[in-house]
Tab-separated table of C-alpha atoms in Angstrom:
chain	number	residue	atom	x	y	z
A	1	MET	CA	1.784	21.715	12.241
A	2	ARG	CA	2.220	18.114	13.433
A	3	PHE	CA	0.977	16.960	10.034
A	4	LEU	CA	3.779	18.828	8.270
A	5	LYS	CA	6.404	17.723	10.776
A	6	GLN	CA	5.436	14.084	10.489
A	7	PHE	CA	4.933	14.013	6.741
A	8	LEU	CA	8.056	15.958	5.802
A	9	LEU	CA	10.325	13.977	8.116
A	10	VAL	CA	9.025	10.559	7.053
A	11	ALA	CA	8.994	11.637	3.393
A	12	ALA	CA	12.615	12.788	3.643
A	13	VAL	CA	13.758	9.500	5.167
A	14	SER	CA	11.727	7.585	2.589
A	15	PHE	CA	13.234	9.586	-0.270
A	16	VAL	CA	16.762	8.881	0.898
A	17	GLY	CA	15.960	5.188	1.247
A	18	ALA	CA	14.276	4.996	-2.167
A	19	THR	CA	17.187	6.794	-3.803
A	20	GLY	CA	19.612	4.336	-2.256
A	21	VAL	CA	17.593	1.333	-3.384
A	22	GLN	CA	17.229	2.612	-6.943
A	23	ALA	CA	20.927	3.454	-7.183
A	24	LEU	CA	21.837	-0.207	-6.740
A	25	GLY	CA	20.649	-1.138	-10.222
A	26	TRP	CA	18.580	-4.128	-9.009
A	27	ASN	CA	21.569	-5.916	-7.502
A	28	ALA	CA	19.739	-8.731	-5.723
A	29	PRO	CA	21.454	-9.019	-2.304
A	30	LEU	CA	22.149	-5.301	-1.962
A	31	THR	CA	18.621	-4.287	-2.973
A	32	LEU	CA	17.151	-6.806	-0.537
A	33	VAL	CA	19.229	-5.572	2.401
A	34	THR	CA	18.890	-1.886	1.534
A	35	GLY	CA	15.133	-2.180	1.071
A	36	VAL	CA	14.664	-3.798	4.464
A	37	VAL	CA	16.947	-1.249	6.147
A	38	ALA	CA	15.127	1.650	4.450
A	39	ALA	CA	11.790	0.285	5.696
A	40	ALA	CA	13.118	-0.144	9.239
A	41	LEU	CA	14.478	3.413	9.302
A	42	ALA	CA	11.170	4.799	8.044
A	43	LEU	CA	9.269	2.892	10.743
A	44	ALA	CA	11.647	4.109	13.456
A	45	THR	CA	11.345	7.680	12.201
A	46	TYR	CA	7.548	7.507	12.151
A	47	ALA	CA	7.416	6.108	15.690
A	48	TRP	CA	9.818	8.775	16.957
A	49	VAL	CA	8.043	11.749	15.383
A	50	VAL	CA	4.608	10.547	16.530
A	51	ARG	CA	5.894	10.272	20.103
A	52	LYS	CA	7.333	13.785	19.901
A	53	THR	CA	4.381	15.516	18.238
A	54	GLU	CA	1.424	13.610	19.719
A	55	ARG	CA	2.772	12.590	23.147
A	56	ARG	CA	1.598	8.991	22.778
A	57	GLU	CA	2.872	5.565	21.888
A	58	PRO	CA	2.438	4.800	18.165
A	59	THR	CA	0.481	1.610	18.770
A	60	GLU	CA	-0.491	1.453	15.101
A	61	VAL	CA	3.049	0.186	14.439
A	62	SER	CA	3.424	-1.824	17.637
A	63	LEU	CA	5.849	-4.707	17.194
A	64	LYS	CA	3.673	-6.855	19.475
A	65	ILE	CA	1.121	-7.371	16.714
A	66	ALA	CA	3.414	-7.030	13.694
A	67	ALA	CA	3.866	-10.690	12.738
A	68	GLY	CA	0.227	-11.740	12.862
A	69	ALA	CA	-1.147	-8.563	11.287
A	70	LEU	CA	1.458	-8.585	8.515
A	71	GLY	CA	0.688	-12.210	7.777
A	72	ARG	CA	-3.024	-11.526	7.445
A	73	GLY	CA	-2.359	-8.572	5.200
A	74	VAL	CA	-0.019	-10.582	2.974
A	75	LEU	CA	-2.645	-13.295	2.552
A	76	VAL	CA	-5.241	-10.712	1.515
A	77	GLY	CA	-2.872	-9.073	-0.967
A	78	LEU	CA	-1.846	-12.385	-2.539
A	79	ALA	CA	-5.470	-13.516	-2.795
A	80	MET	CA	-6.469	-10.227	-4.401
A	81	PHE	CA	-3.842	-10.294	-7.106
A	82	GLY	CA	-4.229	-14.031	-7.586
A	83	ALA	CA	-7.918	-13.477	-8.389
A	84	VAL	CA	-7.066	-10.627	-10.768
A	85	ILE	CA	-4.377	-12.503	-12.720
A	86	LEU	CA	-6.573	-15.625	-12.863
A	87	ASN	CA	-9.372	-13.659	-14.520
A	88	ILE	CA	-6.966	-11.968	-16.931
A	89	THR	CA	-5.507	-15.382	-17.814
A	90	PHE	CA	-8.987	-16.845	-18.341
A	91	LEU	CA	-9.609	-14.198	-21.011
A	92	GLY	CA	-6.259	-14.914	-22.681
A	93	GLY	CA	-4.565	-11.737	-21.444
A	94	TYR	CA	-1.720	-13.389	-19.511
A	95	GLU	CA	0.580	-16.240	-20.458
A	96	VAL	CA	3.400	-17.995	-18.602
A	97	ARG	CA	6.236	-19.012	-20.916
A	98	GLY	CA	8.492	-20.576	-18.310
A	99	TRP	CA	10.610	-19.700	-15.311
A	100	GLY	CA	11.953	-16.217	-14.833
A	101	SER	CA	14.749	-14.883	-12.619
A	102	VAL	CA	15.417	-15.799	-8.988
A	103	SER	CA	17.770	-12.839	-8.553
A	104	GLY	CA	15.138	-10.534	-10.006
A	105	THR	CA	12.582	-11.923	-7.564
A	106	ILE	CA	14.895	-11.233	-4.615
A	107	ALA	CA	15.617	-7.685	-5.772
A	108	ILE	CA	11.934	-6.927	-6.284
A	109	PHE	CA	11.185	-8.328	-2.822
A	110	GLY	CA	13.574	-5.845	-1.185
A	111	PHE	CA	12.328	-2.949	-3.284
A	112	MET	CA	8.677	-3.665	-2.538
A	113	VAL	CA	9.329	-3.940	1.202
A	114	ALA	CA	10.606	-0.356	1.162
A	115	VAL	CA	7.761	0.872	-1.074
A	116	ALA	CA	4.973	-0.717	0.961
A	117	VAL	CA	6.268	0.467	4.329
A	118	THR	CA	7.099	4.042	3.339
A	119	GLU	CA	3.910	4.643	1.364
A	120	GLU	CA	1.679	3.241	4.104
A	121	LEU	CA	3.396	5.347	6.756
A	122	MET	CA	2.900	8.510	4.695
A	123	TYR	CA	-0.536	7.981	3.174
A	124	ARG	CA	-2.370	5.922	5.791
A	125	GLY	CA	-0.301	6.606	8.914
A	126	ILE	CA	-0.123	10.363	8.437
A	127	VAL	CA	-2.377	11.715	5.663
A	128	PHE	CA	-5.448	9.559	6.278
A	129	ARG	CA	-5.124	9.263	10.059
A	130	ILE	CA	-4.744	12.972	10.760
A	131	VAL	CA	-7.305	14.127	8.197
A	132	GLU	CA	-9.772	11.587	9.605
A	133	GLU	CA	-9.577	13.275	13.011
A	134	HIS	CA	-11.078	16.422	11.462
A	135	LEU	CA	-13.239	15.210	8.580
A	136	GLY	CA	-14.307	11.768	9.714
A	137	THR	CA	-13.739	8.403	8.100
A	138	TRP	CA	-15.828	8.610	4.931
A	139	LEU	CA	-14.597	11.910	3.545
A	140	SER	CA	-11.026	11.120	4.560
A	141	LEU	CA	-11.143	7.807	2.699
A	142	VAL	CA	-12.181	9.574	-0.504
A	143	LEU	CA	-9.686	12.424	-0.191
A	144	SER	CA	-6.697	10.302	0.820
A	145	GLY	CA	-7.577	7.735	-1.848
A	146	LEU	CA	-7.554	10.392	-4.560
A	147	VAL	CA	-4.294	11.846	-3.263
A	148	PHE	CA	-2.699	8.403	-3.322
A	149	GLY	CA	-4.037	7.567	-6.760
A	150	PHE	CA	-2.970	10.798	-8.425
A	151	ALA	CA	0.444	10.670	-6.749
A	152	HIS	CA	1.043	8.000	-9.431
A	153	ILE	CA	0.015	10.221	-12.358
A	154	PHE	CA	3.655	10.973	-13.217
A	155	ASN	CA	4.634	7.293	-13.422
A	156	PRO	CA	5.561	5.912	-16.848
A	157	ASN	CA	2.487	5.064	-18.972
A	158	ALA	CA	0.148	6.581	-16.375
A	159	THR	CA	-3.221	8.006	-17.386
A	160	VAL	CA	-6.135	9.602	-15.588
A	161	TRP	CA	-7.823	6.180	-15.648
A	162	SER	CA	-4.829	4.403	-14.098
A	163	SER	CA	-4.682	7.017	-11.338
A	164	LEU	CA	-8.395	6.670	-10.630
A	165	ALA	CA	-7.990	2.891	-10.622
A	166	ILE	CA	-5.219	3.091	-8.013
A	167	ALA	CA	-7.275	5.568	-5.986
A	168	ILE	CA	-10.097	3.020	-5.812
A	169	GLU	CA	-8.352	-0.354	-5.620
A	170	ALA	CA	-5.449	0.803	-3.430
A	171	GLY	CA	-6.169	4.195	-1.870
A	172	LEU	CA	-9.680	3.338	-0.686
A	173	MET	CA	-8.910	-0.304	0.031
A	174	LEU	CA	-5.764	0.297	2.085
A	175	GLY	CA	-7.446	3.119	3.977
A	176	ALA	CA	-10.340	0.773	4.751
A	177	ALA	CA	-7.844	-1.848	5.939
A	178	TYR	CA	-6.454	0.658	8.414
A	179	VAL	CA	-9.925	1.672	9.619
A	180	ALA	CA	-10.949	-1.959	10.132
A	181	THR	CA	-7.841	-2.882	12.115
A	182	ARG	CA	-6.544	0.450	13.446
A	183	ASN	CA	-2.987	-0.659	12.771
A	184	LEU	CA	-0.644	-0.106	9.822
A	185	TRP	CA	0.705	-3.657	9.646
A	186	VAL	CA	-2.307	-5.068	7.808
A	187	PRO	CA	-2.278	-2.409	5.038
A	188	ILE	CA	1.519	-2.752	4.804
A	189	GLY	CA	1.123	-6.500	4.324
A	190	VAL	CA	-1.623	-6.096	1.713
A	191	HIS	CA	0.343	-3.411	-0.141
A	192	PHE	CA	3.551	-5.438	-0.173
A	193	ALA	CA	1.915	-8.680	-1.283
A	194	TRP	CA	-0.073	-6.959	-4.041
A	195	ASN	CA	3.030	-5.281	-5.460
A	196	PHE	CA	5.311	-8.281	-5.027
A	197	ALA	CA	2.836	-10.659	-6.647
A	198	GLN	CA	2.630	-8.373	-9.677
A	199	GLY	CA	6.347	-7.940	-10.277
A	200	GLY	CA	8.113	-10.534	-8.173
A	201	ILE	CA	5.969	-13.538	-9.019
A	202	PHE	CA	4.065	-12.898	-12.262
A	203	SER	CA	6.529	-10.432	-13.863
A	204	THR	CA	3.924	-7.848	-14.808
A	205	SER	CA	4.502	-4.112	-14.722
A	206	VAL	CA	3.866	-2.453	-11.341
A	207	SER	CA	2.363	1.038	-11.653
A	208	GLY	CA	4.061	1.435	-15.037
A	209	GLN	CA	7.551	0.999	-13.569
A	210	ASP	CA	10.280	-1.086	-15.174
A	211	ALA	CA	11.750	-3.894	-13.095
A	212	PRO	CA	13.733	-7.093	-13.629
A	213	GLN	CA	11.904	-10.300	-14.442
A	214	GLY	CA	10.274	-12.034	-11.498
A	215	LEU	CA	9.806	-15.696	-10.690
A	216	LEU	CA	7.732	-16.484	-13.783
A	217	ASP	CA	8.424	-15.534	-17.396
A	218	GLY	CA	4.989	-14.073	-17.973
A	219	VAL	CA	3.606	-11.686	-20.584
A	220	THR	CA	0.330	-9.800	-20.964
A	221	SER	CA	-1.506	-9.042	-24.193
A	222	GLY	CA	-4.940	-7.939	-25.239
A	223	PRO	CA	-7.331	-5.083	-24.401
A	224	ALA	CA	-5.974	-2.578	-21.894
A	225	LEU	CA	-9.244	-2.631	-19.973
A	226	VAL	CA	-8.570	-6.300	-19.221
A	227	THR	CA	-4.771	-6.374	-18.824
A	228	GLY	CA	-4.064	-2.797	-17.782
A	229	GLY	CA	-1.916	-2.238	-20.848
A	230	ALA	CA	1.566	-0.790	-20.478
A	231	PHE	CA	0.788	0.467	-16.972
A	232	GLY	CA	0.226	-3.064	-15.706
A	233	PRO	CA	-2.697	-4.923	-14.105
A	234	GLU	CA	-3.382	-2.090	-11.686
A	235	ALA	CA	-5.115	-0.341	-14.593
A	236	SER	CA	-7.262	-3.418	-15.260
A	237	ALA	CA	-10.992	-3.305	-14.579
A	238	TYR	CA	-10.523	-6.576	-12.687
A	239	SER	CA	-8.203	-4.852	-10.206
A	240	VAL	CA	-10.758	-2.121	-9.600
A	241	LEU	CA	-13.452	-4.741	-9.010
A	242	ALA	CA	-11.219	-6.711	-6.622
A	243	GLY	CA	-10.359	-3.523	-4.750
A	244	LEU	CA	-14.012	-2.582	-4.365
A	245	VAL	CA	-14.911	-6.022	-3.004
A	246	VAL	CA	-12.088	-6.025	-0.442
A	247	THR	CA	-12.843	-2.402	0.505
A	248	ALA	CA	-16.463	-3.347	1.203
A	249	VAL	CA	-15.349	-6.235	3.438
A	250	PHE	CA	-12.933	-4.059	5.412
A	251	LEU	CA	-15.541	-1.318	5.860
A	252	TRP	CA	-18.074	-3.878	7.032
A	253	LEU	CA	-15.555	-5.033	9.631
A	254	ALA	CA	-14.813	-1.431	10.585
A	255	LYS	CA	-18.489	-0.647	11.131
A	256	ARG	CA	-19.006	-3.864	13.080
A	257	ARG	CA	-16.069	-3.015	15.337
A	258	GLY	CA	-17.222	0.572	15.862
A	259	ASN	CA	-14.159	2.005	14.115
A	260	ILE	CA	-15.962	4.492	11.853
A	261	MET	CA	-15.174	8.031	12.978
A	262	PRO	CA	-17.886	10.655	12.374
A	263	ARG	CA	-17.059	14.072	11.043
A	264	ARG	CA	-16.044	16.411	13.853
A	265	GLY	CA	-17.022	13.657	16.265
A	266	ARG	CA	-15.235	12.205	19.208
A	267	THR	CA	-11.807	10.906	18.151
A	268	ALA	CA	-11.557	7.135	18.095
A	269	PRO	CA	-8.456	5.374	19.453
A	270	ALA	CA	-5.449	5.780	17.152
A	271	ALA	CA	-4.943	2.037	17.050
A	272	THR	CA	-6.026	-1.199	18.626
A	273	LEU	CA	-4.100	-4.367	19.254
A	274	ALA	CA	-6.694	-6.425	17.401
A	275	ALA	CA	-6.005	-6.834	13.683
């Protein structure tokens, strides 16, 4: 019951926020402000409903660790996509033709703030966290990863491959980030930086979605297995490889820190203050 209460309430707030952001037509200042406000409302809603349904403080979104954990997550996300786009460029699949749009970059920034926060609250904060209590870490990572990946199957230009790719490089990886740190700020930072680097910096398609031009006037061309095709670099084999590498690192950290939860075992702490 608490799963439904938490998920439906956060999803409803997220839907309203996303609708508001999309209705602005990529107006730079309004999209920036609305995206940040939508993220803040979703965070406040999540914290409130967790307190009400679980009778505890939602330390996984504690503001005490937000800045440092977000920063570390952003660095990981930027490094991940930087490695992916560098490899695609090396094979001739990406080209920068000049500068893009500053206003587009600002609008994408605001939009991606809302996307990263709301999706991490729903899929890692609620779906993965609660399922993990019953099924353990390993099975929950697989299930929540698949749910997250195939939630993108209805996106423009999506395929079964692109959904599987997202399940691996994002669903598994972001779940592993949560397990390793037991907070949501790190996966939020990784998620935001990954998305923003794609659209806001390199002007590639993000999960098949249309968006204004980002900071660079960049174009992709070549085999879809390399570039991701019309769906964007998330459907590239390089993204899957990068996701697997980062997932392995996070899971190594999780095991080292004793954060792996066995199936039907004793419940581990919901969050720690160490990122």
